PDB file of C-alpha atoms in Angstrom:
ATOM      1  CA  UNK A  89      -9.865   1.745 -22.487  1.00 75.00           C
ATOM      2  CA  UNK A  90      -6.333   2.152 -23.840  1.00 91.00           C
ATOM      3  CA  UNK A  91      -5.941   5.290 -21.732  1.00 91.00           C
ATOM      4  CA  UNK A  92      -6.788   3.342 -18.557  1.00 87.00           C
ATOM      5  CA  UNK A  93      -4.365   0.568 -19.496  1.00 91.00           C
ATOM      6  CA  UNK A  94      -1.575   3.099 -20.073  1.00 93.00           C
ATOM      7  CA  UNK A  95      -2.446   4.874 -16.827  1.00 92.00           C
ATOM      8  CA  UNK A  96      -2.410   1.550 -14.986  1.00 91.00           C
ATOM      9  CA  UNK A  97       1.001   0.612 -16.392  1.00 94.00           C
ATOM     10  CA  UNK A  98       2.351   4.089 -15.699  1.00 94.00           C
ATOM     11  CA  UNK A  99       1.180   4.041 -12.085  1.00 93.00           C
ATOM     12  CA  UNK A 100       2.646   0.568 -11.620  1.00 94.00           C
ATOM     13  CA  UNK A 101       6.003   1.621 -13.098  1.00 94.00           C
ATOM     14  CA  UNK A 102       6.092   4.759 -10.953  1.00 96.00           C
ATOM     15  CA  UNK A 103       5.311   2.804  -7.803  1.00 95.00           C
ATOM     16  CA  UNK A 104       7.927   0.168  -8.612  1.00 95.00           C
ATOM     17  CA  UNK A 105      10.732   2.669  -9.185  1.00 96.00           C
ATOM     18  CA  UNK A 106       9.711   5.103  -6.442  1.00 96.00           C
ATOM     19  CA  UNK A 107       9.567   2.389  -3.783  1.00 95.00           C
ATOM     20  CA  UNK A 108      12.836   0.953  -5.128  1.00 95.00           C
ATOM     21  CA  UNK A 109      14.568   4.313  -4.705  1.00 96.00           C
ATOM     22  CA  UNK A 110      13.116   4.657  -1.203  1.00 95.00           C
ATOM     23  CA  UNK A 111      14.435   1.207  -0.270  1.00 95.00           C
ATOM     24  CA  UNK A 112      17.922   2.138  -1.502  1.00 95.00           C
ATOM     25  CA  UNK A 113      17.795   5.396   0.484  1.00 94.00           C
ATOM     26  CA  UNK A 114      16.516   3.512   3.511  1.00 93.00           C
ATOM     27  CA  UNK A 115      19.462   1.097   3.274  1.00 94.00           C
ATOM     28  CA  UNK A 116      21.984   3.931   2.888  1.00 94.00           C
ATOM     29  CA  UNK A 117      20.560   5.820   5.867  1.00 92.00           C
ATOM     30  CA  UNK A 118      20.535   2.750   8.101  1.00 92.00           C
ATOM     31  CA  UNK A 119      24.137   1.900   7.129  1.00 92.00           C
ATOM     32  CA  UNK A 120      25.192   5.508   7.781  1.00 91.00           C
ATOM     33  CA  UNK A 121      23.456   5.434  11.173  1.00 90.00           C
ATOM     34  CA  UNK A 122      25.165   2.173  12.164  1.00 91.00           C
ATOM     35  CA  UNK A 123      28.587   3.391  11.056  1.00 91.00           C
ATOM     36  CA  UNK A 124      28.201   6.757  12.748  1.00 90.00           C
ATOM     37  CA  UNK A 125      26.920   5.225  15.981  1.00 86.00           C
ATOM     38  CA  UNK A 126      29.202   2.214  16.392  1.00 87.00           C
ATOM     39  CA  UNK A 127      32.362   3.307  14.564  1.00 89.00           C
ATOM     40  CA  UNK A 128      32.493   7.045  15.229  1.00 87.00           C
ATOM     41  CA  UNK A 129      30.295   7.079  18.378  1.00 86.00           C
ATOM     42  CA  UNK A 130      28.257   9.956  16.938  1.00 85.00           C
ATOM     43  CA  UNK A 131      24.461  10.230  16.915  1.00 82.00           C
ATOM     44  CA  UNK A 132      22.961  11.508  13.670  1.00 79.00           C
ATOM     45  CA  UNK A 133      20.426  13.708  15.455  1.00 76.00           C
ATOM     46  CA  UNK A 134      16.872  12.644  14.734  1.00 76.00           C
ATOM     47  CA  UNK A 135      17.511  11.049  11.383  1.00 83.00           C
ATOM     48  CA  UNK A 136      16.497   7.713  12.938  1.00 84.00           C
ATOM     49  CA  UNK A 137      12.902   8.532  12.036  1.00 87.00           C
ATOM     50  CA  UNK A 138      13.476   8.646   8.279  1.00 88.00           C
ATOM     51  CA  UNK A 139      13.924   4.895   7.699  1.00 90.00           C
ATOM     52  CA  UNK A 140      10.660   4.285   9.548  1.00 89.00           C
ATOM     53  CA  UNK A 141       8.794   6.761   7.355  1.00 91.00           C
ATOM     54  CA  UNK A 142      10.417   5.395   4.190  1.00 93.00           C
ATOM     55  CA  UNK A 143       9.443   1.856   5.170  1.00 95.00           C
ATOM     56  CA  UNK A 144       5.842   2.889   5.861  1.00 94.00           C
ATOM     57  CA  UNK A 145       5.630   4.629   2.484  1.00 95.00           C
ATOM     58  CA  UNK A 146       7.017   1.512   0.771  1.00 96.00           C
ATOM     59  CA  UNK A 147       4.499  -0.708   2.555  1.00 96.00           C
ATOM     60  CA  UNK A 148       1.464   1.421   1.682  1.00 96.00           C
ATOM     61  CA  UNK A 149       2.500   2.027  -1.922  1.00 96.00           C
ATOM     62  CA  UNK A 150       3.589  -1.596  -2.281  1.00 95.00           C
ATOM     63  CA  UNK A 151       0.116  -2.615  -1.169  1.00 96.00           C
ATOM     64  CA  UNK A 152      -1.236  -0.927  -4.285  1.00 97.00           C
ATOM     65  CA  UNK A 153       0.992  -3.092  -6.493  1.00 95.00           C
ATOM     66  CA  UNK A 154      -0.003  -6.216  -4.580  1.00 96.00           C
ATOM     67  CA  UNK A 155      -3.699  -5.377  -5.010  1.00 96.00           C
ATOM     68  CA  UNK A 156      -3.174  -4.610  -8.695  1.00 94.00           C
ATOM     69  CA  UNK A 157      -1.721  -8.082  -9.220  1.00 93.00           C
ATOM     70  CA  UNK A 158      -4.251  -9.676  -6.858  1.00 91.00           C
ATOM     71  CA  UNK A 159      -1.321 -11.195  -4.980  1.00 88.00           C
ATOM     72  CA  UNK A 160      -2.468 -10.787  -1.383  1.00 86.00           C
ATOM     73  CA  UNK A 161      -2.102 -13.767   0.903  1.00 84.00           C
ATOM     74  CA  UNK A 162      -5.041 -16.101   0.462  1.00 80.00           C
ATOM     75  CA  UNK A 163      -6.157 -19.344   2.038  1.00 80.00           C
ATOM     76  CA  UNK A 164      -5.812 -21.580  -1.015  1.00 80.00           C
ATOM     77  CA  UNK A 165      -6.902 -24.727   0.822  1.00 83.00           C
ATOM     78  CA  UNK A 166     -10.501 -23.557   0.621  1.00 82.00           C
ATOM     79  CA  UNK A 167     -10.284 -23.384  -3.169  1.00 78.00           C
ATOM     80  CA  UNK A 168      -8.772 -26.873  -3.291  1.00 81.00           C
ATOM     81  CA  UNK A 169     -11.793 -28.217  -1.391  1.00 85.00           C
ATOM     82  CA  UNK A 170     -14.196 -26.666  -3.895  1.00 86.00           C
ATOM     83  CA  UNK A 171     -13.776 -28.462  -7.221  1.00 85.00           C
ATOM     84  CA  UNK A 172     -16.300 -26.496  -9.274  1.00 88.00           C
ATOM     85  CA  UNK A 173     -14.526 -23.568 -11.063  1.00 86.00           C
ATOM     86  CA  UNK A 174     -17.712 -21.497 -11.078  1.00 89.00           C
ATOM     87  CA  UNK A 175     -18.161 -21.983  -7.322  1.00 90.00           C
ATOM     88  CA  UNK A 176     -14.515 -20.991  -6.836  1.00 89.00           C
ATOM     89  CA  UNK A 177     -15.137 -17.797  -8.797  1.00 89.00           C
ATOM     90  CA  UNK A 178     -18.263 -17.046  -6.756  1.00 92.00           C
ATOM     91  CA  UNK A 179     -16.213 -17.450  -3.572  1.00 91.00           C
ATOM     92  CA  UNK A 180     -13.420 -15.255  -4.996  1.00 90.00           C
ATOM     93  CA  UNK A 181     -16.000 -12.620  -5.945  1.00 94.00           C
ATOM     94  CA  UNK A 182     -17.522 -12.603  -2.468  1.00 94.00           C
ATOM     95  CA  UNK A 183     -14.203 -12.494  -0.611  1.00 93.00           C
ATOM     96  CA  UNK A 184     -12.912  -9.779  -2.910  1.00 94.00           C
ATOM     97  CA  UNK A 185     -16.103  -7.769  -2.400  1.00 97.00           C
ATOM     98  CA  UNK A 186     -15.793  -8.057   1.387  1.00 96.00           C
ATOM     99  CA  UNK A 187     -12.158  -6.903   1.164  1.00 95.00           C
ATOM    100  CA  UNK A 188     -13.190  -3.966  -1.034  1.00 97.00           C
ATOM    101  CA  UNK A 189     -15.914  -2.916   1.402  1.00 97.00           C
ATOM    102  CA  UNK A 190     -13.527  -3.082   4.358  1.00 97.00           C
ATOM    103  CA  UNK A 191     -10.960  -1.049   2.416  1.00 97.00           C
ATOM    104  CA  UNK A 192     -13.656   1.500   1.560  1.00 97.00           C
ATOM    105  CA  UNK A 193     -14.340   1.959   5.265  1.00 97.00           C
ATOM    106  CA  UNK A 194     -10.605   2.183   5.917  1.00 97.00           C
ATOM    107  CA  UNK A 195     -10.289   4.931   3.268  1.00 97.00           C
ATOM    108  CA  UNK A 196     -12.617   7.073   5.326  1.00 97.00           C
ATOM    109  CA  UNK A 197     -10.627   6.379   8.497  1.00 97.00           C
ATOM    110  CA  UNK A 198      -7.348   7.227   6.749  1.00 97.00           C
ATOM    111  CA  UNK A 199      -8.862  10.453   5.410  1.00 98.00           C
ATOM    112  CA  UNK A 200      -9.999  11.465   8.896  1.00 97.00           C
ATOM    113  CA  UNK A 201      -6.527  10.727  10.290  1.00 97.00           C
ATOM    114  CA  UNK A 202      -4.861  12.938   7.688  1.00 97.00           C
ATOM    115  CA  UNK A 203      -7.334  15.770   8.332  1.00 97.00           C
ATOM    116  CA  UNK A 204      -6.985  15.520  12.133  1.00 97.00           C
ATOM    117  CA  UNK A 205      -3.183  15.557  12.073  1.00 96.00           C
ATOM    118  CA  UNK A 206      -3.142  18.410   9.557  1.00 97.00           C
ATOM    119  CA  UNK A 207      -5.537  20.544  11.589  1.00 97.00           C
ATOM    120  CA  UNK A 208      -3.721  19.766  14.839  1.00 96.00           C
ATOM    121  CA  UNK A 209      -0.346  20.550  13.272  1.00 94.00           C
ATOM    122  CA  UNK A 210       1.118  17.327  14.656  1.00 94.00           C
ATOM    123  CA  UNK A 211       4.826  16.909  13.948  1.00 93.00           C
ATOM    124  CA  UNK A 212       7.329  14.128  14.543  1.00 89.00           C
ATOM    125  CA  UNK A 213       9.312  14.346  17.758  1.00 84.00           C
ATOM    126  CA  UNK A 214      12.855  14.227  16.391  1.00 82.00           C
ATOM    127  CA  UNK A 215      12.965  16.080  13.085  1.00 84.00           C
ATOM    128  CA  UNK A 216       9.752  18.114  13.246  1.00 86.00           C
ATOM    129  CA  UNK A 217       8.284  16.501  10.134  1.00 87.00           C
ATOM    130  CA  UNK A 218       4.530  17.171   9.652  1.00 93.00           C
ATOM    131  CA  UNK A 219       2.883  13.817  10.269  1.00 94.00           C
ATOM    132  CA  UNK A 220      -0.044  14.506   7.981  1.00 95.00           C
ATOM    133  CA  UNK A 221       2.360  14.043   5.051  1.00 94.00           C
ATOM    134  CA  UNK A 222       3.386  10.603   6.292  1.00 92.00           C
ATOM    135  CA  UNK A 223      -0.240   9.666   6.958  1.00 95.00           C
ATOM    136  CA  UNK A 224      -1.160  10.822   3.442  1.00 97.00           C
ATOM    137  CA  UNK A 225       0.695   7.810   2.072  1.00 96.00           C
ATOM    138  CA  UNK A 226      -1.580   5.590   4.147  1.00 96.00           C
ATOM    139  CA  UNK A 227      -4.533   7.298   2.477  1.00 97.00           C
ATOM    140  CA  UNK A 228      -2.997   7.040  -1.007  1.00 97.00           C
ATOM    141  CA  UNK A 229      -2.182   3.376  -0.476  1.00 97.00           C
ATOM    142  CA  UNK A 230      -5.618   2.580   0.856  1.00 97.00           C
ATOM    143  CA  UNK A 231      -7.369   4.356  -2.011  1.00 97.00           C
ATOM    144  CA  UNK A 232      -5.178   2.553  -4.540  1.00 97.00           C
ATOM    145  CA  UNK A 233      -5.762  -0.834  -2.914  1.00 97.00           C
ATOM    146  CA  UNK A 234      -9.500  -0.147  -2.777  1.00 97.00           C
ATOM    147  CA  UNK A 235      -9.688   0.734  -6.479  1.00 96.00           C
ATOM    148  CA  UNK A 236      -7.753  -2.353  -7.558  1.00 96.00           C
ATOM    149  CA  UNK A 237      -9.727  -4.598  -5.208  1.00 97.00           C
ATOM    150  CA  UNK A 238     -12.977  -3.387  -6.779  1.00 97.00           C
ATOM    151  CA  UNK A 239     -11.466  -3.992 -10.236  1.00 95.00           C
ATOM    152  CA  UNK A 240     -10.534  -7.535  -9.194  1.00 95.00           C
ATOM    153  CA  UNK A 241     -14.020  -8.065  -7.787  1.00 96.00           C
ATOM    154  CA  UNK A 242     -15.522  -7.067 -11.133  1.00 95.00           C
ATOM    155  CA  UNK A 243     -13.147  -9.408 -12.975  1.00 94.00           C
ATOM    156  CA  UNK A 244     -14.183 -12.312 -10.753  1.00 93.00           C
ATOM    157  CA  UNK A 245     -17.871 -11.436 -11.126  1.00 94.00           C
ATOM    158  CA  UNK A 246     -17.511 -11.401 -14.911  1.00 93.00           C
ATOM    159  CA  UNK A 247     -15.987 -14.884 -14.769  1.00 90.00           C
ATOM    160  CA  UNK A 248     -19.021 -16.042 -12.778  1.00 91.00           C
ATOM    161  CA  UNK A 249     -21.449 -14.506 -15.264  1.00 90.00           C
ATOM    162  CA  UNK A 250     -19.616 -15.909 -18.289  1.00 87.00           C
ATOM    163  CA  UNK A 251     -19.538 -19.313 -16.635  1.00 71.00           C
TER     164      UNK A 251
END
């Protein structure tokens, strides 16, 4: 169990710092694009795509951290209407299970997207970047969110069982 805890903390630390670096790079690139376009009247030649890809990577990998901390947006008013803690945990278990099942389906769809774009050799229009690499982060993020959502579902179910 200690191995899984260390792995969990390591993955979380990696995601935090990796997405942080990407956000800094994204900011630098956008500032460079604005300065080059509006001060020097020079286009940077296709680099406009990079901030979009960096942002998508940050969103998908950030979703893993959000799922890990069970911090997705929730409708808390429903829980305030239900006063029984056990009933609240049953509801949390069910909603978490539904989310996990939907994410499981989405994992398959993300996998198929990566395979299709890889086999087709699809590239981005401006810089010729293979799109299957960008779509791989969607798959990685979805798999990570799915794993953590199942973990959260189990935690909620254990609270129901323990009472």
